[in-house]
CSV table of C-alpha atoms in Angstrom, one decimal:
chain,number,residue,atom,x,y,z
A,289,MET,CA,-25.1,32.1,-70.2
A,290,GLN,CA,-22.8,34.4,-72.2
A,291,PHE,CA,-23.6,36.8,-74.9
A,292,THR,CA,-20.3,37.5,-76.6
A,293,GLU,CA,-21.4,38.8,-80.0
A,294,ALA,CA,-20.5,42.4,-80.8
A,295,PRO,CA,-23.5,44.7,-80.5
A,296,PRO,CA,-25.4,45.5,-83.6
A,297,GLN,CA,-23.9,48.9,-84.0
A,298,SER,CA,-20.8,50.8,-82.6
A,299,LEU,CA,-21.3,53.6,-80.2
A,300,HIS,CA,-19.6,56.7,-79.0
A,301,GLN,CA,-17.3,57.1,-76.1
A,302,MET,CA,-18.9,56.3,-72.8
A,303,THR,CA,-20.0,59.0,-70.3
A,304,PRO,CA,-21.2,58.4,-66.7
A,305,PHE,CA,-24.6,56.7,-66.7
A,306,SER,CA,-26.5,57.9,-63.7
A,307,ASN,CA,-29.6,59.8,-64.9
A,308,PRO,CA,-32.8,57.7,-64.6
A,309,THR,CA,-34.6,60.0,-67.0
A,310,MET,CA,-32.3,59.3,-70.0
A,311,ASN,CA,-34.0,58.8,-73.3
A,312,LYS,CA,-33.1,56.2,-75.9
A,313,SER,CA,-30.6,58.5,-77.8
A,314,GLN,CA,-28.9,59.4,-74.6
A,315,ILE,CA,-28.5,55.7,-73.7
A,316,HIS,CA,-27.0,55.0,-77.1
A,317,ARG,CA,-24.4,57.7,-76.5
A,318,THR,CA,-23.4,56.4,-73.0
A,319,LEU,CA,-23.2,52.6,-73.4
A,320,PRO,CA,-19.7,51.1,-73.5
A,321,TRP,CA,-18.8,48.5,-76.0
A,322,PRO,CA,-15.8,46.2,-76.8
A,323,GLY,CA,-12.5,47.9,-76.4
A,324,PHE,CA,-13.1,49.1,-72.9
A,325,PRO,CA,-10.6,47.1,-70.8
A,326,THR,CA,-12.2,46.1,-67.5
A,327,SER,CA,-15.2,46.9,-65.3
A,328,LYS,CA,-12.8,48.7,-63.0
A,329,SER,CA,-12.5,51.5,-65.5
A,330,LEU,CA,-16.3,52.0,-65.7
A,331,GLY,CA,-16.7,54.2,-62.7
A,332,SER,CA,-20.3,54.6,-62.0
A,333,PHE,CA,-21.2,51.4,-63.9
A,334,GLY,CA,-20.2,49.4,-60.8
A,335,ASP,CA,-22.8,51.4,-58.7
A,336,ALA,CA,-26.0,49.6,-57.7
A,337,ASN,CA,-28.1,52.5,-58.9
A,338,CYS,CA,-26.5,52.4,-62.3
A,339,MET,CA,-27.2,48.6,-62.5
A,340,GLU,CA,-30.8,49.1,-61.6
A,341,GLN,CA,-31.3,51.8,-64.2
A,342,LEU,CA,-29.7,49.6,-66.9
A,343,LEU,CA,-32.1,46.8,-66.0
A,344,VAL,CA,-35.0,49.2,-66.0
A,345,HIS,CA,-34.1,50.5,-69.5
A,346,CYS,CA,-33.6,46.9,-70.7
A,347,ALA,CA,-37.0,45.9,-69.4
A,348,ASN,CA,-38.6,48.9,-71.1
A,349,ALA,CA,-36.9,48.0,-74.3
A,350,ILE,CA,-38.1,44.4,-74.1
A,351,GLU,CA,-41.7,45.5,-73.4
A,352,SER,CA,-41.7,48.0,-76.3
A,353,ASN,CA,-40.2,45.3,-78.5
A,354,ASP,CA,-37.0,47.4,-79.2
A,355,ALA,CA,-34.7,44.4,-79.7
A,356,THR,CA,-31.7,46.5,-80.9
A,357,LEU,CA,-31.6,48.6,-77.7
A,358,ALA,CA,-32.4,45.6,-75.5
A,359,GLN,CA,-29.6,43.6,-77.0
A,360,GLN,CA,-27.1,46.5,-76.6
A,361,ILE,CA,-28.0,46.9,-72.9
A,362,LEU,CA,-27.9,43.1,-72.4
A,363,TRP,CA,-24.4,43.1,-73.9
A,364,VAL,CA,-23.2,45.7,-71.3
A,365,LEU,CA,-24.9,43.8,-68.4
A,366,ASN,CA,-23.6,40.4,-69.5
A,367,ASN,CA,-20.0,41.3,-70.5
A,368,VAL,CA,-19.2,44.2,-68.3
A,369,ILE,CA,-21.3,44.3,-65.2
A,370,ALA,CA,-23.2,41.1,-64.3
A,371,THR,CA,-21.1,38.1,-63.2
A,372,PRO,CA,-22.2,35.0,-61.2
A,373,ASP,CA,-19.0,35.0,-59.1
A,374,GLY,CA,-18.6,38.8,-58.6
A,375,ASP,CA,-19.6,41.0,-55.7
A,376,SER,CA,-23.2,41.0,-54.3
A,377,ASN,CA,-24.4,43.7,-56.7
A,378,GLN,CA,-23.0,41.9,-59.7
A,379,ARG,CA,-24.5,38.6,-58.7
A,380,LEU,CA,-27.8,40.3,-58.1
A,381,THR,CA,-27.7,41.9,-61.5
A,382,CYS,CA,-26.8,38.6,-63.1
A,383,GLY,CA,-30.0,37.1,-61.6
A,384,PHE,CA,-32.1,40.0,-63.1
A,385,LEU,CA,-30.3,39.6,-66.5
A,386,ARG,CA,-31.3,35.9,-66.6
A,387,ALA,CA,-34.8,36.8,-65.7
A,388,LEU,CA,-35.1,39.5,-68.4
A,389,ILE,CA,-33.9,37.0,-71.1
A,390,SER,CA,-36.3,34.5,-69.7
A,391,ARG,CA,-39.1,37.0,-70.0
A,392,ALA,CA,-38.3,37.8,-73.6
A,393,ALA,CA,-38.3,34.0,-74.3
A,394,LYS,CA,-41.6,33.4,-72.5
A,395,THR,CA,-43.6,36.4,-73.7
A,396,GLY,CA,-42.4,36.3,-77.3
A,397,SER,CA,-41.5,40.0,-77.1
A,398,CYS,CA,-38.2,40.8,-78.8
A,399,LYS,CA,-38.1,37.6,-80.9
A,400,MET,CA,-34.5,38.2,-81.6
A,401,LEU,CA,-33.7,38.0,-77.9
A,402,ALA,CA,-35.9,34.9,-77.5
A,403,ALA,CA,-33.8,33.3,-80.3
A,404,MET,CA,-30.6,34.4,-78.5
A,405,ALA,CA,-31.8,32.7,-75.4
A,406,ASN,CA,-32.4,29.4,-77.3
A,407,VAL,CA,-29.0,29.7,-79.0
A,408,HIS,CA,-27.2,30.2,-75.8
A,409,GLY,CA,-28.6,27.2,-74.1
A,410,ASN,CA,-30.9,26.3,-71.3
A,411,ILE,CA,-31.4,29.2,-68.8
A,412,ALA,CA,-33.6,27.3,-66.4
A,413,ILE,CA,-32.7,27.5,-62.8
A,414,ASP,CA,-31.7,24.2,-61.1
A,415,THR,CA,-32.8,24.5,-57.4
A,416,HIS,CA,-31.5,21.9,-55.0
A,417,LYS,CA,-33.6,19.3,-53.3
A,418,PHE,CA,-32.6,19.3,-49.6
A,419,SER,CA,-32.4,16.5,-47.2
A,420,ILE,CA,-33.8,17.2,-43.7
A,421,ILE,CA,-30.3,17.8,-42.4
A,422,GLU,CA,-29.4,20.1,-45.3
A,423,LEU,CA,-32.6,22.1,-45.0
A,424,ALA,CA,-32.1,22.6,-41.3
A,425,SER,CA,-28.6,23.9,-41.9
A,426,PHE,CA,-29.9,26.0,-44.8
A,427,VAL,CA,-32.6,27.6,-42.5
A,428,ASP,CA,-29.9,28.3,-39.8
A,429,LEU,CA,-27.7,30.3,-42.2
A,430,THR,CA,-29.5,33.6,-41.6
A,431,PRO,CA,-32.3,34.9,-39.4
A,432,TRP,CA,-34.5,35.1,-42.6
A,433,HIS,CA,-36.6,32.2,-41.4
A,434,ARG,CA,-35.4,31.8,-37.8
A,435,PHE,CA,-36.7,35.3,-36.9
A,436,GLY,CA,-40.3,34.3,-37.7
A,437,PHE,CA,-39.9,30.9,-36.0
A,438,THR,CA,-38.6,32.5,-32.8
A,439,ALA,CA,-41.2,35.2,-32.6
A,440,ALA,CA,-44.1,32.9,-33.5
A,441,ASN,CA,-43.1,30.2,-31.0
A,442,ALA,CA,-43.0,32.7,-28.2
A,443,ALA,CA,-46.5,34.0,-29.1
A,444,ILE,CA,-47.9,30.6,-29.6
A,445,LEU,CA,-46.7,29.3,-26.3
A,446,GLU,CA,-48.3,32.2,-24.5
A,447,ALA,CA,-51.6,31.8,-26.3
A,448,VAL,CA,-52.0,28.1,-25.7
A,449,GLU,CA,-51.2,28.1,-22.0
A,450,GLY,CA,-53.7,25.9,-20.1
A,451,TYR,CA,-55.0,23.9,-23.2
A,452,SER,CA,-54.8,20.1,-23.1
A,453,ILE,CA,-54.9,19.8,-26.9
A,454,ILE,CA,-53.0,22.1,-29.3
A,455,HIS,CA,-53.9,21.9,-33.0
A,456,ILE,CA,-51.3,23.6,-35.1
A,457,VAL,CA,-52.0,24.3,-38.7
A,458,ASP,CA,-48.5,24.9,-40.2
A,459,LEU,CA,-48.4,26.9,-43.4
A,460,SER,CA,-44.7,27.2,-43.7
A,461,LEU,CA,-42.4,27.6,-46.7
A,462,THR,CA,-39.6,25.5,-45.0
A,463,HIS,CA,-41.5,22.2,-44.5
A,464,CYS,CA,-42.1,22.3,-40.7
A,465,MET,CA,-38.5,23.3,-39.8
A,466,GLN,CA,-40.0,25.4,-37.0
A,467,ILE,CA,-41.9,22.5,-35.4
A,468,PRO,CA,-39.0,20.7,-33.6
A,469,THR,CA,-38.1,23.9,-31.6
A,470,LEU,CA,-41.8,24.4,-30.8
A,471,ILE,CA,-42.2,20.8,-29.6
A,472,ASP,CA,-39.0,21.2,-27.5
A,473,ALA,CA,-40.4,24.3,-25.9
A,474,ILE,CA,-43.8,22.7,-25.2
A,475,ALA,CA,-42.0,19.7,-23.6
A,476,ASN,CA,-39.9,22.0,-21.3
A,477,ARG,CA,-42.8,24.2,-20.4
A,478,HIS,CA,-45.2,21.4,-19.2
A,479,GLU,CA,-44.8,18.6,-16.7
A,480,VAL,CA,-47.6,16.8,-18.6
A,481,PRO,CA,-47.4,18.1,-22.1
A,482,PRO,CA,-50.6,18.6,-24.1
A,483,LEU,CA,-51.5,16.5,-27.1
A,484,VAL,CA,-50.2,18.2,-30.3
A,485,LYS,CA,-52.1,17.8,-33.6
A,486,LEU,CA,-50.1,19.0,-36.6
A,487,THR,CA,-51.8,19.7,-39.9
A,488,VAL,CA,-49.8,20.8,-42.9
A,489,ALA,CA,-50.6,21.7,-46.5
A,490,THR,CA,-48.6,19.6,-49.0
A,491,ALA,CA,-49.1,21.2,-52.4
A,492,MET,CA,-46.0,23.4,-52.5
A,493,GLU,CA,-43.7,21.2,-54.6
A,494,ASP,CA,-43.1,23.8,-57.2
A,495,VAL,CA,-41.7,26.5,-54.8
A,496,PRO,CA,-38.2,26.3,-53.3
A,497,PRO,CA,-36.7,25.3,-51.0
A,498,LYS,CA,-37.6,21.8,-52.0
A,499,LEU,CA,-37.4,18.7,-49.9
A,500,ASP,CA,-36.2,15.3,-51.0
A,501,LEU,CA,-38.7,13.2,-49.0
A,502,SER,CA,-42.5,12.9,-48.8
A,503,TYR,CA,-44.7,14.5,-46.2
A,504,GLU,CA,-45.6,11.1,-44.9
A,505,GLU,CA,-41.9,10.5,-44.2
A,506,LEU,CA,-41.5,14.0,-42.7
A,507,GLY,CA,-44.6,13.4,-40.5
A,508,SER,CA,-43.2,10.2,-39.2
A,509,LYS,CA,-39.9,11.9,-38.3
A,510,LEU,CA,-41.7,14.7,-36.5
A,511,VAL,CA,-43.9,12.2,-34.6
A,512,ASN,CA,-40.8,10.2,-33.5
A,513,PHE,CA,-39.0,13.4,-32.4
A,514,ALA,CA,-42.1,14.5,-30.4
A,515,ARG,CA,-42.2,11.1,-28.7
A,516,SER,CA,-38.5,11.4,-27.8
A,517,LYS,CA,-39.6,14.6,-25.9
A,518,ASN,CA,-42.5,12.9,-24.2
A,519,VAL,CA,-45.0,14.8,-26.4
A,520,MET,CA,-47.8,12.9,-28.1
A,521,MET,CA,-48.3,14.1,-31.7
A,522,GLU,CA,-50.8,13.4,-34.4
A,523,PHE,CA,-49.7,14.4,-38.0
A,524,ARG,CA,-52.1,15.1,-40.9
A,525,ALA,CA,-51.0,16.1,-44.4
A,526,SER,CA,-53.7,18.0,-46.4
A,527,PRO,CA,-53.4,17.9,-50.2
A,528,SER,CA,-54.2,21.6,-50.3
A,529,GLY,CA,-52.2,24.5,-51.8
A,530,TYR,CA,-52.0,28.2,-52.4
A,531,LYS,CA,-53.5,28.3,-55.9
A,532,ASP,CA,-57.1,28.2,-54.5
A,533,GLY,CA,-56.4,29.8,-51.2
A,534,PHE,CA,-55.9,26.5,-49.4
A,535,ALA,CA,-59.6,25.8,-49.9
A,536,THR,CA,-59.4,22.1,-49.2
A,537,LEU,CA,-57.5,22.6,-46.0
A,538,ILE,CA,-60.0,25.2,-44.8
A,539,GLU,CA,-62.9,22.9,-45.5
A,540,GLN,CA,-61.2,20.0,-43.7
A,541,LEU,CA,-60.7,22.3,-40.6
A,542,ARG,CA,-64.3,23.4,-40.8
A,543,VAL,CA,-65.6,19.8,-40.8
A,544,GLN,CA,-63.3,18.8,-38.0
A,545,HIS,CA,-64.5,21.8,-36.0
A,546,LEU,CA,-68.2,21.1,-36.6
A,547,VAL,CA,-68.2,17.3,-36.5
A,548,TYR,CA,-65.5,16.6,-34.0
A,549,PRO,CA,-65.6,19.4,-31.5
A,550,GLU,CA,-63.2,18.8,-28.6
A,551,SER,CA,-63.2,20.9,-25.5
A,552,GLY,CA,-59.9,22.3,-24.4
A,553,GLU,CA,-58.5,22.4,-27.9
A,554,ALA,CA,-56.5,25.4,-29.1
A,555,LEU,CA,-56.4,26.1,-32.8
A,556,VAL,CA,-53.1,27.7,-33.9
A,557,ILE,CA,-52.7,29.0,-37.5
A,558,ASN,CA,-49.0,29.5,-38.1
A,559,CYS,CA,-48.3,31.3,-41.5
A,560,GLN,CA,-44.7,31.5,-42.3
A,561,MET,CA,-43.9,33.2,-45.7
A,562,MET,CA,-46.6,31.1,-47.5
A,563,LEU,CA,-49.6,33.4,-47.7
A,564,HIS,CA,-48.1,35.7,-50.3
A,565,TYR,CA,-48.3,32.8,-52.8
A,566,ILE,CA,-52.1,32.9,-52.6
A,567,PRO,CA,-53.4,34.8,-55.7
A,568,GLU,CA,-54.3,38.4,-54.8
A,569,GLU,CA,-56.4,39.0,-58.0
A,570,THR,CA,-60.1,39.6,-57.5
A,571,VAL,CA,-62.6,37.0,-58.6
A,572,ASN,CA,-66.4,37.1,-58.9
A,573,VAL,CA,-68.0,35.5,-55.9
A,574,ALA,CA,-71.4,34.9,-54.4
A,575,ILE,CA,-72.0,36.1,-50.9
A,576,PRO,CA,-72.1,32.9,-48.8
A,577,SER,CA,-74.7,32.2,-46.2
A,578,ALA,CA,-73.7,31.8,-42.6
A,579,ASN,CA,-73.3,28.0,-42.8
A,580,SER,CA,-72.0,27.7,-46.3
A,581,ASN,CA,-68.5,27.2,-47.6
A,582,PRO,CA,-67.2,30.6,-48.8
A,583,TYR,CA,-65.2,28.8,-51.5
A,584,ASP,CA,-68.3,27.7,-53.2
A,585,PHE,CA,-68.7,30.7,-55.4
A,586,GLU,CA,-70.3,31.6,-58.8
A,587,CYS,CA,-70.3,34.6,-61.0
A,588,SER,CA,-72.0,37.6,-59.4
A,589,SER,CA,-71.5,41.3,-59.0
A,590,THR,CA,-69.5,40.9,-55.8
A,591,THR,CA,-65.7,40.7,-56.1
A,592,SER,CA,-63.1,39.5,-53.7
A,593,SER,CA,-59.7,38.0,-53.7
A,594,PHE,CA,-58.5,34.5,-52.7
A,595,ARG,CA,-56.4,36.2,-49.9
A,596,THR,CA,-59.5,38.0,-48.6
A,597,MET,CA,-61.5,34.8,-48.8
A,598,PHE,CA,-58.8,32.8,-47.1
A,599,LEU,CA,-58.5,35.2,-44.1
A,600,LYS,CA,-62.3,35.5,-43.7
A,601,SER,CA,-62.5,31.7,-43.7
A,602,LEU,CA,-59.8,31.6,-41.0
A,603,ARG,CA,-61.8,34.0,-38.9
A,604,SER,CA,-64.9,31.9,-39.2
A,605,LEU,CA,-62.9,29.0,-37.5
A,606,ASP,CA,-62.4,31.2,-34.4
A,607,PRO,CA,-58.7,30.3,-34.0
A,608,THR,CA,-57.0,30.8,-30.7
A,609,ILE,CA,-54.1,32.7,-32.4
A,610,VAL,CA,-53.0,33.4,-35.9
A,611,VAL,CA,-49.3,34.2,-36.5
A,612,LEU,CA,-48.5,35.8,-39.8
A,613,VAL,CA,-44.8,36.2,-40.8
A,614,ASP,CA,-43.7,37.3,-44.3
A,615,GLU,CA,-41.2,39.4,-46.3
A,616,ASP,CA,-41.7,43.1,-46.0
A,617,ALA,CA,-41.8,44.0,-49.7
A,618,ASP,CA,-44.4,44.8,-52.3
A,619,LEU,CA,-43.9,42.7,-55.5
A,620,THR,CA,-47.6,42.7,-56.7
A,621,SER,CA,-47.5,45.4,-59.3
A,622,ASN,CA,-48.9,44.5,-62.7
A,623,ASP,CA,-46.2,46.6,-64.3
A,624,VAL,CA,-43.0,44.6,-64.8
A,625,VAL,CA,-40.7,47.7,-64.5
A,626,SER,CA,-42.3,48.6,-61.1
A,627,ARG,CA,-41.8,45.0,-60.0
A,628,LEU,CA,-38.2,45.1,-61.2
A,629,ARG,CA,-37.4,48.2,-59.1
A,630,SER,CA,-39.1,46.9,-56.0
A,631,ALA,CA,-37.4,43.5,-56.3
A,632,PHE,CA,-34.0,45.0,-57.0
A,633,ASN,CA,-34.3,47.2,-54.0
A,634,TYR,CA,-35.3,44.3,-51.7
A,635,LEU,CA,-33.4,41.3,-53.0
A,636,TRP,CA,-30.0,42.9,-52.7
A,637,ILE,CA,-30.3,41.9,-49.1
A,638,PRO,CA,-29.9,38.1,-49.3
A,639,TYR,CA,-26.9,38.6,-51.7
A,640,ASP,CA,-25.3,41.1,-49.4
A,641,THR,CA,-25.7,38.8,-46.3
A,642,MET,CA,-24.1,35.9,-48.1
A,643,ASP,CA,-20.9,37.9,-48.5
A,644,THR,CA,-20.6,38.2,-44.7
A,645,PHE,CA,-20.0,34.5,-44.0
A,646,LEU,CA,-20.2,32.2,-47.1
A,647,PRO,CA,-17.2,31.9,-49.4
A,648,THR,CA,-17.5,32.1,-53.2
A,649,GLY,CA,-18.1,28.6,-54.6
A,650,SER,CA,-19.5,27.1,-51.5
A,651,LYS,CA,-22.4,24.7,-52.1
A,652,GLN,CA,-24.6,26.4,-49.5
A,653,ARG,CA,-24.2,29.8,-51.2
A,654,GLN,CA,-25.0,28.2,-54.6
A,655,TRP,CA,-28.1,26.7,-53.2
A,656,TYR,CA,-29.2,29.8,-51.4
A,657,GLU,CA,-28.6,32.1,-54.3
A,658,ALA,CA,-30.3,29.7,-56.8
A,659,ASN,CA,-33.5,30.0,-54.7
A,660,ILE,CA,-33.2,33.8,-54.9
A,661,CYS,CA,-32.7,33.6,-58.6
A,662,TRP,CA,-35.8,31.5,-58.9
A,663,LYS,CA,-37.7,34.2,-57.0
A,664,ILE,CA,-36.3,36.9,-59.3
A,665,GLU,CA,-37.2,35.0,-62.4
A,666,ASN,CA,-40.7,34.3,-61.1
A,667,VAL,CA,-41.3,38.0,-60.3
A,668,ILE,CA,-39.9,39.3,-63.6
A,669,ALA,CA,-40.4,36.6,-66.3
A,670,ASN,CA,-43.9,35.4,-65.5
A,671,GLU,CA,-47.4,36.8,-65.5
A,672,GLY,CA,-50.9,35.6,-64.5
A,673,PHE,CA,-51.1,32.6,-62.2
A,674,HIS,CA,-47.5,31.6,-63.1
A,675,ARG,CA,-46.3,34.6,-61.2
A,676,VAL,CA,-46.7,33.3,-57.7
A,677,GLU,CA,-44.0,35.4,-55.8
A,678,ARG,CA,-46.3,38.2,-54.7
A,679,PRO,CA,-45.3,39.5,-51.3
A,680,GLU,CA,-47.1,42.5,-49.8
A,681,THR,CA,-45.8,44.9,-47.2
A,682,ARG,CA,-46.5,44.6,-43.5
A,683,SER,CA,-49.0,47.5,-43.6
A,684,GLN,CA,-50.9,45.8,-46.4
A,685,TRP,CA,-51.2,42.5,-44.5
A,686,VAL,CA,-52.1,44.4,-41.3
A,687,GLN,CA,-55.0,46.0,-43.2
A,688,ARG,CA,-56.1,42.7,-44.7
A,689,MET,CA,-56.2,41.1,-41.2
A,690,ILE,CA,-58.2,44.0,-39.8
A,691,ASN,CA,-60.6,43.8,-42.7
A,692,ALA,CA,-61.1,40.1,-41.9
A,693,ASP,CA,-62.1,41.0,-38.3
A,694,PHE,CA,-58.9,40.2,-36.5
A,695,ARG,CA,-57.2,42.4,-33.9
A,696,GLY,CA,-53.4,42.6,-33.5
A,697,ILE,CA,-51.7,41.6,-30.3
A,698,SER,CA,-48.3,42.7,-29.1
A,699,PHE,CA,-45.3,40.4,-28.8
A,700,GLY,CA,-44.3,40.1,-25.1
A,701,GLU,CA,-41.0,40.8,-23.5
A,702,ASP,CA,-40.1,37.1,-23.7
A,703,ALA,CA,-40.5,37.0,-27.5
A,704,VAL,CA,-38.4,40.2,-27.9
A,705,SER,CA,-35.7,38.8,-25.7
A,706,GLU,CA,-35.6,35.4,-27.5
A,707,VAL,CA,-35.4,37.1,-30.9
A,708,LYS,CA,-32.6,39.3,-29.8
A,709,ALA,CA,-30.7,36.3,-28.4
A,710,MET,CA,-31.2,34.5,-31.7
A,711,LEU,CA,-29.9,37.5,-33.7
A,712,ASP,CA,-26.7,37.6,-31.5
A,713,GLU,CA,-25.8,34.3,-33.2
A,714,HIS,CA,-25.7,36.0,-36.6
A,715,ALA,CA,-23.8,38.8,-38.3
A,716,ALA,CA,-23.8,42.3,-36.8
A,717,GLY,CA,-25.8,43.7,-39.7
A,718,TRP,CA,-29.0,42.1,-38.5
A,719,GLY,CA,-31.3,44.1,-36.2
A,720,LEU,CA,-34.8,44.2,-34.6
A,721,LYS,CA,-37.3,46.9,-34.3
A,722,LYS,CA,-40.8,47.1,-32.9
A,723,GLU,CA,-43.4,48.9,-35.0
A,724,GLU,CA,-46.8,49.2,-33.2
A,725,ASP,CA,-47.6,45.6,-32.1
A,726,ASN,CA,-45.3,44.0,-34.8
A,727,LEU,CA,-41.7,42.9,-34.8
A,728,VAL,CA,-39.5,43.7,-37.9
A,729,LEU,CA,-36.2,42.0,-38.8
A,730,THR,CA,-33.8,44.4,-40.4
A,731,TRP,CA,-30.5,44.2,-42.3
A,732,LYS,CA,-28.3,47.3,-42.1
A,733,GLY,CA,-31.4,49.3,-41.2
A,734,HIS,CA,-33.6,48.0,-44.1
A,735,ASN,CA,-36.8,46.1,-43.3
A,736,VAL,CA,-36.6,42.4,-44.3
A,737,VAL,CA,-39.2,40.3,-42.6
A,738,PHE,CA,-42.1,41.2,-40.3
A,739,ALA,CA,-43.9,39.1,-37.6
A,740,THR,CA,-47.5,39.8,-36.5
A,741,ALA,CA,-49.8,38.0,-34.1
A,742,TRP,CA,-53.6,38.1,-34.2
A,743,LEU,CA,-56.8,37.2,-32.3
A,744,PRO,CA,-60.4,37.1,-33.5
A,745,ALA,CA,-61.9,40.6,-32.9
A,746,ALA,CA,-64.6,40.6,-30.3
């Protein structure tokens, strides 16, 4: 994606661009145009704060339908700053540049920019479909997912001690990649391992990372792996997804709980970076009776959100433990500029981590960063139910869980020790901190992912 045309008008000599309160005329006086030799001569233009401000001004121009200003800023971003094979900040900015062009094309604002996007080819992001081996290696690249797996496994093992049947409902973005290590831990912990029932939601095909085999095949592989560890496993795939708050899955669990109650069965709800895909908008609902399905709603004066409804439905199942792991960022704003700022100041982290161990041009880095570009585009270019990347901060999820009548429990010393041991296998920039009952993964001191564990409140 290259925009090489000259800008629509020539501009004055560049001055340093660092003031976030610049107005349009000031921007015109400061933007550099052809004739400036290299990005090395741009001084503050290589600074992340400058890149962010340019993106913000570009987003504002697109939203106000100022195609001339937007095109000028896009020229600077594309020809001077953003490059797909540059440093981490340049690659990050390149992802946002692509997303802004996509937004202009999708929303119809700045029709000239939309036409430019069509002229300059397909800007769709091609995300890789992983084999099982590739996905396992992908997950092992950083602690981004392993942190949650390690913390959750330790909490789950402690909670299910003494149960003869463990029913795990795995709501995981990485297609059950956590389960083999949990099965291995169960096998090593028990002389006679309990029966493990595994239920997964399958309707996540549109969100990366993507898998190149069906859930039936995945289930067969997991059952065979469990058998090799002398653990009996039953696998169920539920055709349920985030768009309606996993309503089908919840109803299936409710029916199993009411019709097929089994003594000694632990119900584990393992939520790994998937709940933030549930829509957070409020909908009109009817207050359900004690025995009714809370997803059977009709228009009324009472409003709730799918996330609230989902968590309250979980509480009604009286689970043994709920583990909630997610990204510690707030990308829910209805204002695209606010989302851009939040996303830019969070998603620099995966780009920065890649520079520590993956060389430019490696397939793994291309796959990893393509998934991040998909996230950026979804956050910036989409609205309504098409915008599914809506993480909330740890404090927001904690309040949601408390409102749904759960109480938080602290991770034990074993969990903390295992997470620290896992982090020792990765780059020195990763860290761990404990905030109240929760564990938080950090990169260079910045919060990345949080892990929380919950029991039904008395």
